[in-house]
Coordinates of C-alpha atoms in Angstrom, one line a residue:
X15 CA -0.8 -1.2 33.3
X16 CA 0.9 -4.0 35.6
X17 CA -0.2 -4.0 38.8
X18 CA 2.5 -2.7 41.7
X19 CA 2.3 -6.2 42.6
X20 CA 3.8 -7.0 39.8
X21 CA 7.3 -6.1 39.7
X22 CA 8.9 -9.2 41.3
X23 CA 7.7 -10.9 38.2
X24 CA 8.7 -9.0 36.0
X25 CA 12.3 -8.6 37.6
X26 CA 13.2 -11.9 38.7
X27 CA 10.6 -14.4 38.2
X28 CA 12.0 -17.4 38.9
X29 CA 12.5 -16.0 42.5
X30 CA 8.5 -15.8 42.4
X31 CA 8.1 -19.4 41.0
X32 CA 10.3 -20.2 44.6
X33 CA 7.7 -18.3 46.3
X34 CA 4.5 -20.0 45.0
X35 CA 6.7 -23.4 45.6
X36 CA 7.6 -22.3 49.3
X37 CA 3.4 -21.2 50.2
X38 CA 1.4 -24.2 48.9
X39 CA 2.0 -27.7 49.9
X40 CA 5.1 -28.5 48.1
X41 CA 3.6 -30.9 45.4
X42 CA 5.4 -30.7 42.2
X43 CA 3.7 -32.2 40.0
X44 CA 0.8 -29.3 40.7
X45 CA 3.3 -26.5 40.8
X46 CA 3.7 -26.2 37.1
X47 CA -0.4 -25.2 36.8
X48 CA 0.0 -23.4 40.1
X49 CA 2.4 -20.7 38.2
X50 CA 0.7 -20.8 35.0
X51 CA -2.6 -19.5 36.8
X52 CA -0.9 -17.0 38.8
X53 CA 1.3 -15.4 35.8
X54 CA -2.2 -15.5 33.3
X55 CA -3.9 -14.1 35.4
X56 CA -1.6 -11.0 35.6
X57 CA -0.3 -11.2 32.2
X58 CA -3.0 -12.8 30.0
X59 CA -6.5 -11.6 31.5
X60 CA -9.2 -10.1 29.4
X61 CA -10.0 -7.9 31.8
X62 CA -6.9 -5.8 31.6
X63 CA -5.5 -6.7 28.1
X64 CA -2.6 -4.3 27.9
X65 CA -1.0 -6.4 30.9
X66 CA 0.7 -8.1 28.7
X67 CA 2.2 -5.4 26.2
X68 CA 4.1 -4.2 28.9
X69 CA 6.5 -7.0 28.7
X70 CA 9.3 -6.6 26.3
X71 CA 8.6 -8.0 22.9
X72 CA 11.1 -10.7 21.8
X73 CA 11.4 -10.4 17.6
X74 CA 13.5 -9.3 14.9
X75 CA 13.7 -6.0 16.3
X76 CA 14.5 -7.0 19.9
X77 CA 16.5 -10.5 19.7
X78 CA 17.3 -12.3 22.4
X79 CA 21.2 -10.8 21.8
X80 CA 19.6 -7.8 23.1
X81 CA 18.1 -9.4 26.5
X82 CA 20.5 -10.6 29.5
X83 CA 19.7 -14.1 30.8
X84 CA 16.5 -14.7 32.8
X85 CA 14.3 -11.3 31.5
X86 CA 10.7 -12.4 31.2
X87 CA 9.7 -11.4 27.6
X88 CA 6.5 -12.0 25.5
X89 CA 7.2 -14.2 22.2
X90 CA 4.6 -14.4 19.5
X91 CA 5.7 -17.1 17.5
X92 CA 4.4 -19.9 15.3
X93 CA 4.9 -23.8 16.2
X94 CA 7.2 -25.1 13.5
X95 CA 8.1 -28.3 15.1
X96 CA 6.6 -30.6 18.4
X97 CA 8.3 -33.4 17.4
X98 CA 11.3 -32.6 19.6
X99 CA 12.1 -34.8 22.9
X100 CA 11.1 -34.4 26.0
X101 CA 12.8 -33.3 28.4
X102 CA 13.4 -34.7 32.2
X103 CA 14.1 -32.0 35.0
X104 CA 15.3 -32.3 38.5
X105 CA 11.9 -31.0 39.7
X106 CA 12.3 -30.8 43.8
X107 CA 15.6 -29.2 44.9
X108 CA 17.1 -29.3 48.4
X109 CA 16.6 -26.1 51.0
X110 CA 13.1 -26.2 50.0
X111 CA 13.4 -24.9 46.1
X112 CA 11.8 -26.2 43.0
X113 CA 13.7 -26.6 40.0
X114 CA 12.4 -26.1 36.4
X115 CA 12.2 -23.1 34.4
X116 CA 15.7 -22.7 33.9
X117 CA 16.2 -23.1 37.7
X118 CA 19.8 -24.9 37.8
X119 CA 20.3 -28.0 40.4
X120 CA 23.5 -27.7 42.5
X121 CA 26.4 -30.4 41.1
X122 CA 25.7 -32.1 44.3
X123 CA 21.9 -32.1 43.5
X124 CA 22.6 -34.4 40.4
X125 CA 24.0 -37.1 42.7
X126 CA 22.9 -40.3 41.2
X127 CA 21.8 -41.1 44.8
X128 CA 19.4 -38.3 45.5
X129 CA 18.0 -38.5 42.0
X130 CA 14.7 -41.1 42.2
X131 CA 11.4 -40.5 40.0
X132 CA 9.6 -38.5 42.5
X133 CA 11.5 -36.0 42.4
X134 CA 11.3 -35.8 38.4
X135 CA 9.6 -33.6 35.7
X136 CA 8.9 -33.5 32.5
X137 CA 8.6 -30.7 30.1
X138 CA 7.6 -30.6 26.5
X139 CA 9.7 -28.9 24.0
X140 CA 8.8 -27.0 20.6
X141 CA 10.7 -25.4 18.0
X142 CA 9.1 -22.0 17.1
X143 CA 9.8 -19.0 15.2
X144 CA 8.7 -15.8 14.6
X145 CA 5.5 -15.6 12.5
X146 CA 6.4 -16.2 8.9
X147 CA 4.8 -13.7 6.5
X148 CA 3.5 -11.3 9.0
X149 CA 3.0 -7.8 7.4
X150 CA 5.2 -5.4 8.9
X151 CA 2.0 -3.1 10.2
X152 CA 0.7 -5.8 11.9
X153 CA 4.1 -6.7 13.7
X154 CA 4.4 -2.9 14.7
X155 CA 1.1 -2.9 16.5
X156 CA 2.1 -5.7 18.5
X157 CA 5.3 -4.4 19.2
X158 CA 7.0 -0.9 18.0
X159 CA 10.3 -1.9 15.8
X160 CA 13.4 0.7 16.8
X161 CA 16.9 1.1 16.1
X162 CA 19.0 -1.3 17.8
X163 CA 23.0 -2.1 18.1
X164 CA 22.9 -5.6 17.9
X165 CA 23.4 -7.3 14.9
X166 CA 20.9 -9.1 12.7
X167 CA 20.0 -12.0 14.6
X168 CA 21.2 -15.4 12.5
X169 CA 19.0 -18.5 13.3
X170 CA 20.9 -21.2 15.0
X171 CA 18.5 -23.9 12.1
X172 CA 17.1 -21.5 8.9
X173 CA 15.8 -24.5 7.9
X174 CA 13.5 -24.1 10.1
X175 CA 11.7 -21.4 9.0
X176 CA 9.2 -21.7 6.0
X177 CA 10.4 -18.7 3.9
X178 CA 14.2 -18.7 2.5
X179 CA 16.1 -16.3 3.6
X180 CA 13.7 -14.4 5.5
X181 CA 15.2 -12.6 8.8
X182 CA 13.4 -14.3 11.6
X183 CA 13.9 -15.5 15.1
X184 CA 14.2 -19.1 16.1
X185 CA 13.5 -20.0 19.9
X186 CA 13.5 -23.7 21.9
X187 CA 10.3 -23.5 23.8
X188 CA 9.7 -25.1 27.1
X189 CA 6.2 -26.3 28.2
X190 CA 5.9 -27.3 32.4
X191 CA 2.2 -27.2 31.6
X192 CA -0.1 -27.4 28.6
X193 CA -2.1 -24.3 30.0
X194 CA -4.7 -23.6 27.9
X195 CA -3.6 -23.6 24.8
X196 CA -4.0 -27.5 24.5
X197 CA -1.3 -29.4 22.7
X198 CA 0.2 -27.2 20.3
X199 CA 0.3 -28.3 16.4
X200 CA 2.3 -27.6 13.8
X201 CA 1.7 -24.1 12.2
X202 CA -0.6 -22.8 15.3
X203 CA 0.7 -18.9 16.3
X204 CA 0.6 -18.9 20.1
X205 CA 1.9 -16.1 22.2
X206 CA 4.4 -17.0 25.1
X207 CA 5.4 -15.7 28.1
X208 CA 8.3 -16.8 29.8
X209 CA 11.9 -16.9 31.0
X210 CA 14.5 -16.1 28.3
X211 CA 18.1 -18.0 28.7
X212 CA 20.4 -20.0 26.6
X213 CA 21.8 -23.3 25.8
X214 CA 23.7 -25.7 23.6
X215 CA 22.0 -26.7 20.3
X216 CA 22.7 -30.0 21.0
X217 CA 22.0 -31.7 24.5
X218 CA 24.8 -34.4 24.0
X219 CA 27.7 -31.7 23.1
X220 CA 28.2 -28.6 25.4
X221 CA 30.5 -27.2 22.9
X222 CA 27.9 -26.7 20.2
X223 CA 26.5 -23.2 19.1
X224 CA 24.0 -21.6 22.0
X225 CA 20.5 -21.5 21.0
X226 CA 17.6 -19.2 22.6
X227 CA 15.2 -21.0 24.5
X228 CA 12.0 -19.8 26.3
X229 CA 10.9 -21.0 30.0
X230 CA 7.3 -20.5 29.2
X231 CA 5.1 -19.6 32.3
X232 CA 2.0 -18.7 30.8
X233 CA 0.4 -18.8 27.1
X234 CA -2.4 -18.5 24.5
X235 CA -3.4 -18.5 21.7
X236 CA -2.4 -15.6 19.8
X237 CA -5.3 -12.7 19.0
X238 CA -6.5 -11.9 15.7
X239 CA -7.3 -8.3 14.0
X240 CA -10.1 -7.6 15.8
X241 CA -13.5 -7.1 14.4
X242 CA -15.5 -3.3 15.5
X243 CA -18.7 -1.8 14.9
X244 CA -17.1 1.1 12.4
X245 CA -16.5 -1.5 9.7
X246 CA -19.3 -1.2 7.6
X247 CA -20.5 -2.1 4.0
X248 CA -20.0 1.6 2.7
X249 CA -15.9 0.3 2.5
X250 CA -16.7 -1.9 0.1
X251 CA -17.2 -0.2 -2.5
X252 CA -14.6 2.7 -1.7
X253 CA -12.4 -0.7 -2.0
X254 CA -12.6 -2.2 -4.5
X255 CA -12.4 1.3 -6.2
X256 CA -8.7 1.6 -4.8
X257 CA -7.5 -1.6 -5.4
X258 CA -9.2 -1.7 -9.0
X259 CA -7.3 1.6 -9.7
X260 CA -3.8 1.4 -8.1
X261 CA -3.2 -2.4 -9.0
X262 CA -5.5 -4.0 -11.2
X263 CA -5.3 -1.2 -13.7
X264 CA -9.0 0.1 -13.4
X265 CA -10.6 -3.1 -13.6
X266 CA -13.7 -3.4 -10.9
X267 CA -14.7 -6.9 -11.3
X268 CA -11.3 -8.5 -11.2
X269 CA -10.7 -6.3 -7.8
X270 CA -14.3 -7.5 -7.0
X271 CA -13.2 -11.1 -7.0
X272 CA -9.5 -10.5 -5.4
X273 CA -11.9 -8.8 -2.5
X274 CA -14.1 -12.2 -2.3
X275 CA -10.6 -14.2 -2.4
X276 CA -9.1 -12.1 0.4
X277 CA -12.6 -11.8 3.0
X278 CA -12.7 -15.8 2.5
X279 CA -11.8 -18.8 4.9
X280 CA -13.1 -22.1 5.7
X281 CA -16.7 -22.6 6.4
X282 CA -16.5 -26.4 6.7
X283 CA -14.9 -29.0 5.5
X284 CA -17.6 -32.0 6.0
X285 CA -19.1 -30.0 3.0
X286 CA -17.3 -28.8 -0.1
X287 CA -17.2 -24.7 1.5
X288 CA -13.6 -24.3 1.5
X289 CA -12.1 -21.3 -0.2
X290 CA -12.0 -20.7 -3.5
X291 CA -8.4 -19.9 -5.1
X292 CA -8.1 -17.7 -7.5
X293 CA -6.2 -17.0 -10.8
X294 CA -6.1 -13.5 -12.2
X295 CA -4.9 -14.4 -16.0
X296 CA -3.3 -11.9 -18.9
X297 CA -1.3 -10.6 -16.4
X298 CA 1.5 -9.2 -18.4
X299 CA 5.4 -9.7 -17.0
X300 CA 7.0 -6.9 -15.6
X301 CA 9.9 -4.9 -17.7
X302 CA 12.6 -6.8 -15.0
X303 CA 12.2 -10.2 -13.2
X304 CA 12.8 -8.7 -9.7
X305 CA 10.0 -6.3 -9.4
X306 CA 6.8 -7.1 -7.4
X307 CA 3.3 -6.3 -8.8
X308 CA 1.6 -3.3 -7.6
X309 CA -0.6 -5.8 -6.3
X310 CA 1.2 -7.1 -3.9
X311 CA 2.9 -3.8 -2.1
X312 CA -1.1 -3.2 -2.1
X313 CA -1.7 -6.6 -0.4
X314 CA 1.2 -6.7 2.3
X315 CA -0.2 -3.2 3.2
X316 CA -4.3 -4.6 3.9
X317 CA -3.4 -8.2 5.3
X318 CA -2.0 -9.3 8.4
X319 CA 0.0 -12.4 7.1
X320 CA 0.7 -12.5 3.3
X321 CA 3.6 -14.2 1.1
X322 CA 5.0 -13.6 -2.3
X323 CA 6.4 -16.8 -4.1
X324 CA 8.0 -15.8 -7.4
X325 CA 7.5 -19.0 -9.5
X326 CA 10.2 -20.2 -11.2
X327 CA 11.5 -24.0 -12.3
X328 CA 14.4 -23.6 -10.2
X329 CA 12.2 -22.8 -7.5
X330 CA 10.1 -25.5 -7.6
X331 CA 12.4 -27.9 -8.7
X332 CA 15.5 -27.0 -5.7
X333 CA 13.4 -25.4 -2.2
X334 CA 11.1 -27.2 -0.4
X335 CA 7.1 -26.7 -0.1
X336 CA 6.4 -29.7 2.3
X337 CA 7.7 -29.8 5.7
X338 CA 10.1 -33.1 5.6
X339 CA 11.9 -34.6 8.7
X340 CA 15.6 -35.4 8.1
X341 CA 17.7 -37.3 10.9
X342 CA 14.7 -36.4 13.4
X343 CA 14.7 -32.3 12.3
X344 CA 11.7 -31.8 11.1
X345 CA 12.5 -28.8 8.0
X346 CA 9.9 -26.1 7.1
X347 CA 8.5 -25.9 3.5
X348 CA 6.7 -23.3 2.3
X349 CA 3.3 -24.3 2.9
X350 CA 4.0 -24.2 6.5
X351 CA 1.8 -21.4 7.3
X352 CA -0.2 -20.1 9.8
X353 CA -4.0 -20.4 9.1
X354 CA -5.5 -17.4 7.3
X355 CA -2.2 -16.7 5.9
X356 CA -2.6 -15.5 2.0
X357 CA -0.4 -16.7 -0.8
X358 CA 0.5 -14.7 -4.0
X359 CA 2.1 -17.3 -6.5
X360 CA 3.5 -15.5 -9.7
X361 CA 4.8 -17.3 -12.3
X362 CA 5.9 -14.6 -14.4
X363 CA 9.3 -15.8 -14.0
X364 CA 8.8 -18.9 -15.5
X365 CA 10.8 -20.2 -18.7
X366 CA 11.1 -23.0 -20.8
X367 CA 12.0 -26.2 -19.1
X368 CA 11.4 -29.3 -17.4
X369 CA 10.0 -30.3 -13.8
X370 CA 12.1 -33.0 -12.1
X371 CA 10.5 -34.7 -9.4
X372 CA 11.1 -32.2 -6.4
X373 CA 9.2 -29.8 -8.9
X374 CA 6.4 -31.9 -9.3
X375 CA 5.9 -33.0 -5.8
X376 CA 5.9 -28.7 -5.0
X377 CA 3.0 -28.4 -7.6
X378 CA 1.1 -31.3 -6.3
X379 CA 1.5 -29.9 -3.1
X380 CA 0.4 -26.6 -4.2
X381 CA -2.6 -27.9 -6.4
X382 CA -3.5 -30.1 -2.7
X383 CA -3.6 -26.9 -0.8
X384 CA -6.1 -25.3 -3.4
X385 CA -8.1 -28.5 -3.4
X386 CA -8.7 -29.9 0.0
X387 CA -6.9 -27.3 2.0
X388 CA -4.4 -29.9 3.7
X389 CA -0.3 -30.2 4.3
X390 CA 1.5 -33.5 4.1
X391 CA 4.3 -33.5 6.6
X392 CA 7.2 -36.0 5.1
X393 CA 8.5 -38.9 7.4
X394 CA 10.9 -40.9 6.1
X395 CA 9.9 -45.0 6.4
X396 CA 6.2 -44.1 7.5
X397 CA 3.1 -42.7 5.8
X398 CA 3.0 -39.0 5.3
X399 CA 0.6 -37.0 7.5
X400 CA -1.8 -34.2 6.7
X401 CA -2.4 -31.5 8.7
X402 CA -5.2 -29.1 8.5
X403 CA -4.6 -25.3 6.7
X404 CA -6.4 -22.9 5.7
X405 CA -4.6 -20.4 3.0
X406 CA -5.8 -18.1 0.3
X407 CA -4.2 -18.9 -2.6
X408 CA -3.9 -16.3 -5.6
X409 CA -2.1 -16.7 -9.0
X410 CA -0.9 -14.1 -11.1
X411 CA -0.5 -15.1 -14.4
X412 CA 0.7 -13.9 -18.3
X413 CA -1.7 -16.6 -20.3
X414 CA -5.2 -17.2 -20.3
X415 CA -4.6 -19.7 -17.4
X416 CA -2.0 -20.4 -14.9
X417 CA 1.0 -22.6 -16.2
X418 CA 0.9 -25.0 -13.4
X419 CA -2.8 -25.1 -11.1
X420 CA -6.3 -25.7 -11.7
X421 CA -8.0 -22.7 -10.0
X422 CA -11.7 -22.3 -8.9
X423 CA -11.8 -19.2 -10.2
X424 CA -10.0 -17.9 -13.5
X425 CA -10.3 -14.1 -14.1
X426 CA -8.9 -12.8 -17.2
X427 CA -7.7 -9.2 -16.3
X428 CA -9.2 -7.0 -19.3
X429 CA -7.4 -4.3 -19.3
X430 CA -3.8 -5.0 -18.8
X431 CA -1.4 -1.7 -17.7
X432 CA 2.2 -0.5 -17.5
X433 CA 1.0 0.5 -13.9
X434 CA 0.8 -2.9 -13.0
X435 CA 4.5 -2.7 -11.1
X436 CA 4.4 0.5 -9.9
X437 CA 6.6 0.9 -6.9
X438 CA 5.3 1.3 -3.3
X439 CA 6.4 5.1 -3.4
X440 CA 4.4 6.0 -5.9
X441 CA 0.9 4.3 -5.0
X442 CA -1.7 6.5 -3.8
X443 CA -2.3 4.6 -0.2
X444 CA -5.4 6.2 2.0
X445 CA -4.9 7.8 5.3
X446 CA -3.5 5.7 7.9
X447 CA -7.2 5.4 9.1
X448 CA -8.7 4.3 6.1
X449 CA -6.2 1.6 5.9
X450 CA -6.6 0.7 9.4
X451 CA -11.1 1.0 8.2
X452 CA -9.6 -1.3 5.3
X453 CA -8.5 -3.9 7.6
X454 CA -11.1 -4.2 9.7
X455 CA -13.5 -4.4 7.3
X456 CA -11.9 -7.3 5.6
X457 CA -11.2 -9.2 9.3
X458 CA -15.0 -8.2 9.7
X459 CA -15.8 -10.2 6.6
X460 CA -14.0 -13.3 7.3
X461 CA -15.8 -13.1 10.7
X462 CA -19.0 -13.1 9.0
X463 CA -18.8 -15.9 6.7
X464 CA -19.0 -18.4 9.8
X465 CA -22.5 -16.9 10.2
X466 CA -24.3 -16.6 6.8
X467 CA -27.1 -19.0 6.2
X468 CA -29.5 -19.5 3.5
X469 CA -33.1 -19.5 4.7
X470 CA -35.2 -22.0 3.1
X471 CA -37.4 -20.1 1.5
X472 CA -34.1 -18.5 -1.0
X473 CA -32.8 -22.0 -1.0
X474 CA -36.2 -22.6 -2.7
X475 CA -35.4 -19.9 -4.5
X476 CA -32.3 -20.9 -5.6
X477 CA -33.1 -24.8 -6.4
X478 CA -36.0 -23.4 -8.7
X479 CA -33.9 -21.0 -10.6
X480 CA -31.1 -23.5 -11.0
X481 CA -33.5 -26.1 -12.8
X482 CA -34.8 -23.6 -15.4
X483 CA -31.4 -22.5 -16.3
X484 CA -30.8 -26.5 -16.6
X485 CA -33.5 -26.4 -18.9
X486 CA -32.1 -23.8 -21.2
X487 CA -28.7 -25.0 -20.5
X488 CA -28.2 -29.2 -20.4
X489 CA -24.4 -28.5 -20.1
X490 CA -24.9 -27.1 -17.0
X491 CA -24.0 -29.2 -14.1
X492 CA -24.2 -29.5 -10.0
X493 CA -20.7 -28.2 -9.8
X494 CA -21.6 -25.0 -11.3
X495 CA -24.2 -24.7 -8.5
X496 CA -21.8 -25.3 -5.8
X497 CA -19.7 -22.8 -7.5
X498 CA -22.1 -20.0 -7.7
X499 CA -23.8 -21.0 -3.8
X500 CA -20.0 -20.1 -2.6
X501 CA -19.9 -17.3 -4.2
X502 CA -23.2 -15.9 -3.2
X503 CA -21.6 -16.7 0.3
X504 CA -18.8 -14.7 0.0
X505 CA -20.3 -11.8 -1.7
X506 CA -23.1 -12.1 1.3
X507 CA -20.2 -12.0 3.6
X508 CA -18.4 -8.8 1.8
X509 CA -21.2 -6.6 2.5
X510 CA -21.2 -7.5 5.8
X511 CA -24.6 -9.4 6.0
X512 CA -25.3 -12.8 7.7
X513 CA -28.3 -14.2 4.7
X514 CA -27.8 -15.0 1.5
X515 CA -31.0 -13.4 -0.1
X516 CA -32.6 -13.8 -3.5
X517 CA -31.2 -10.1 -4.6
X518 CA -27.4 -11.0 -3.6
X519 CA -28.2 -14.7 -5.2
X520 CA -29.1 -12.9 -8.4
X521 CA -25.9 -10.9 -7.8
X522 CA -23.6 -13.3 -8.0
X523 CA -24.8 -15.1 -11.3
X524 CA -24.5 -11.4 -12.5
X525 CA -20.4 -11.2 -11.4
X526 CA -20.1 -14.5 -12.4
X527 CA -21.4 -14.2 -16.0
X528 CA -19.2 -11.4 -16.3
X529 CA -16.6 -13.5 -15.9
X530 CA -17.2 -16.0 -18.1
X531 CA -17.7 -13.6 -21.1
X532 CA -14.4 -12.0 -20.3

């Protein structure tokens, strides 16, 4: 709970920014980290982590409509776009005040005489928005949704946002510091803390629509479902048991391989160890366009951030995929996503047609993510620049391969089922502990790929094994060990163990062979 201590910043902290100004030596170039320390440390420390759930929550359930000007609120948002100006603040006030932080200058403070660069600051500015694709459990636990008078909130730029039409929030952000967090990028989730107000969209036209923006005063990277010692390798099996029943129509080893595809992440990229993505074939179209697969009310309910995209040529020949900058706004696509965010592509919605060049560009961008795990950002009259992801990308598809992408793994689903597109009501979900065991266990396994290793003695093991069957098999090739080492990773990983050992070697040939004889 927030210290007694406490209240004045909660209540009226730009009255407590005057007060750290007023007690140390007046330098403002130093104030900015001076009330970045003082608000982490009662907002943002580990040793009282709760500190800073006691701040109200700014989201779709608690917009900034419903805040009055100046309440310090929490904001958990991702970056969408740094590439915004600058800004240049009247920094040292008269009467002994600071300015900054929404802090407004006097009319006679803006005198053209008094002004000189000393007095001067400069704060960064981002475009952010509320985490796209965020599962609504995990939004609850971060902050409790209620009922609430105020309207929808309606974005002041929905281009902005990577998923069309998605209810979100849209906030200008205001840096005085780079705290700890570094220099934001694109796509990073970072939790703010800071001074809510309001202000024309554009700087050079006071009559334009008001915009939220966000005095920050403290930040961090946003926390992750943690890991704990009751996830344990027993869940596995329990599972893929539910999953294999209640959306892959009783089929273990294609639930087997969605578990791999949803406990995986980068393990490096110097080395070819990024994710595999995944296509689970012969999965047959549902009786109407607009219902969603079993599979994914399943998903939305185990993951913290997860998308749908319902395929379709108009789709991928009309909405955007790649983030592109127009007139100096950069727009979302997509594939702006925040890392460890999982993709469900289905392209059962997909007819007869032809792909203009929009549409191709989308699969190329789609096929890129799959393949090297990278987002080109378009700039008009300059070269396009790639940004780092790191998504989990799964296709759902009616033929015996998807329409569109080349997949590391194809899994053709062998025993296809009405049940497929059940709706959410009548699934047969675990307790709310067992889901919450469910979770952990998969955040537990993603954890635990960064540590596997393969002794030499297996890797021995493994290189002497992989030259006989070369022997009985010339077609194989290197790939195909690359292949199988990645998935003995993963399945290493999904039972919670940091070795990759002969047995669990021998293991994954098995699951694999499976495969290929579906």
């Amino acid at each position: 709970m927030v210290a007694v201590q406490a209240i004045d910043e909660i209540t009226d902290p730009r009255k407590v920014i005057q007060r750290i100004y007023g007690g140390g030596d007046h330098d403002i170039h130093r104030l900015p980290s001076a009330v970045t320390k003082h608000f982490s440390e009662l907002f943002l420390s580990a040793s009282d982590p709760h500190a800073l759930y006691q701040l109200p929550s700014l989201d779709v359930f608690h917009p900034p409509e419903s805040y009055t000007d100046g309440t310090l609120v929490r904001f958990r948002a991702m970056v969408q776009d740094t590439s915004l100006q600058n800004e240049v603040y009247l920094a040292r006030l008269t009467d002994n005040r600071c300015g900054g932080w929404g802090i407004q200058p006097t009319h006679d403070e803006y005198s053209l005489n008094e002004i000189n660069p000393d007095r001067l600051g400069i704060a960064s500015v981002l475009w952010t928005v509320s985490v796209p694709g965020e599962s609504p459990w995990r939004a609850a636990e971060i902050s409790q949704p209620d009922s609430t008078s105020f309207p929808v909130h309606q974005s002041a730029l929905p281009h902005k946002f990577p998923i069309p039409g998605a209810t979100h929030i849209g906030v200008r952000v205001k840096l005085y510091t780079s705290g700890d967090v570094g220099n934001p990028r694109p796509a990073d989730v970072i939790t703010f803390v800071g001074i809510l107000s309001s202000e024309p969209l554009s700087t050079e036209d006071d009559s334009s629509s008001e915009v939220p923006v966000l005095h920050v005063l403290c930040h961090q990277a946003a926390s992750e479902i943690p890991t704990t010692t009751s996830a344990n390798s027993s869940l596995r099996t329990e599972l893929i048991d539910w999953i294999s029943k209640e959306a892959l129509g009783g089929d273990n080893d294609a639930a087997e391989w969605l578990l791999l595809q949803l406990t995986s992440k980068i393990h490096a990229r110097a080395v070819p160890l990024l994710p595999p993505s995944l296509t689970i074939s012969r999965f047959p179209q549902p009786s109407s366009p607009e219902l969603l697969s079993t599979l994914s009310h399943v998903l939305v309910d185990l993951l913290p951030r997860y998308i749908v995209v319902p395929l379709s040529l108009d789709l991928l020949n009309k909405t955007p995929f790649l983030p592109e900058s127009k007139e100096e706004d950069l727009h979302a696509g997509y594939l702006q996503l925040p890392l460890g965010t999982t993709v469900l592509l289905t392209e059962n919605a997909i007819q007869e047609g032809q792909l203009i060049e929009k549409g191709i560009l989308n699969v190329r961008a789609i096929q890129d993510v799959m393949d090297t795990q990278t987002v080109e950002y378009l700039f008009p009259f300059s070269n396009r620049f790639t940004f780092k992801t790191d998504l989990s990308m799964i296709v759902l598809s009616e033929g015996r391969q998807s329409a569109f992408f080349e997949t590391s793994i194809n899994f053709p689903l062998r025993r296809p089922s009405s049940d497929l597109y059940k709706p959410k009501n009548e699934i047969s979900f675990p307790s709310v502990e067992r889901l919450a065991d469910y979770r952990s266990y998969i955040s537990s396994c993603r954890a635990m790929i960064e540590k596997v290793q393969v002794t030499e003695e297996t890797s021995k093991y493994i290189q002497d094994d992989f030259v006989r069957q070369r022997q009985q098999d010339k077609s194989m090739t290197p790939d195909e060990l690359i292949h199988l080492m990645k998935v003995a990773r993963l399945l290493a990983a999904s039972r919670l163990q940091d070795e990759v050992t002969n047995d669990i070697w021998e293991q994954a040939k098995e699951l694999d062979l499976r495969r290929q004889s579906c």
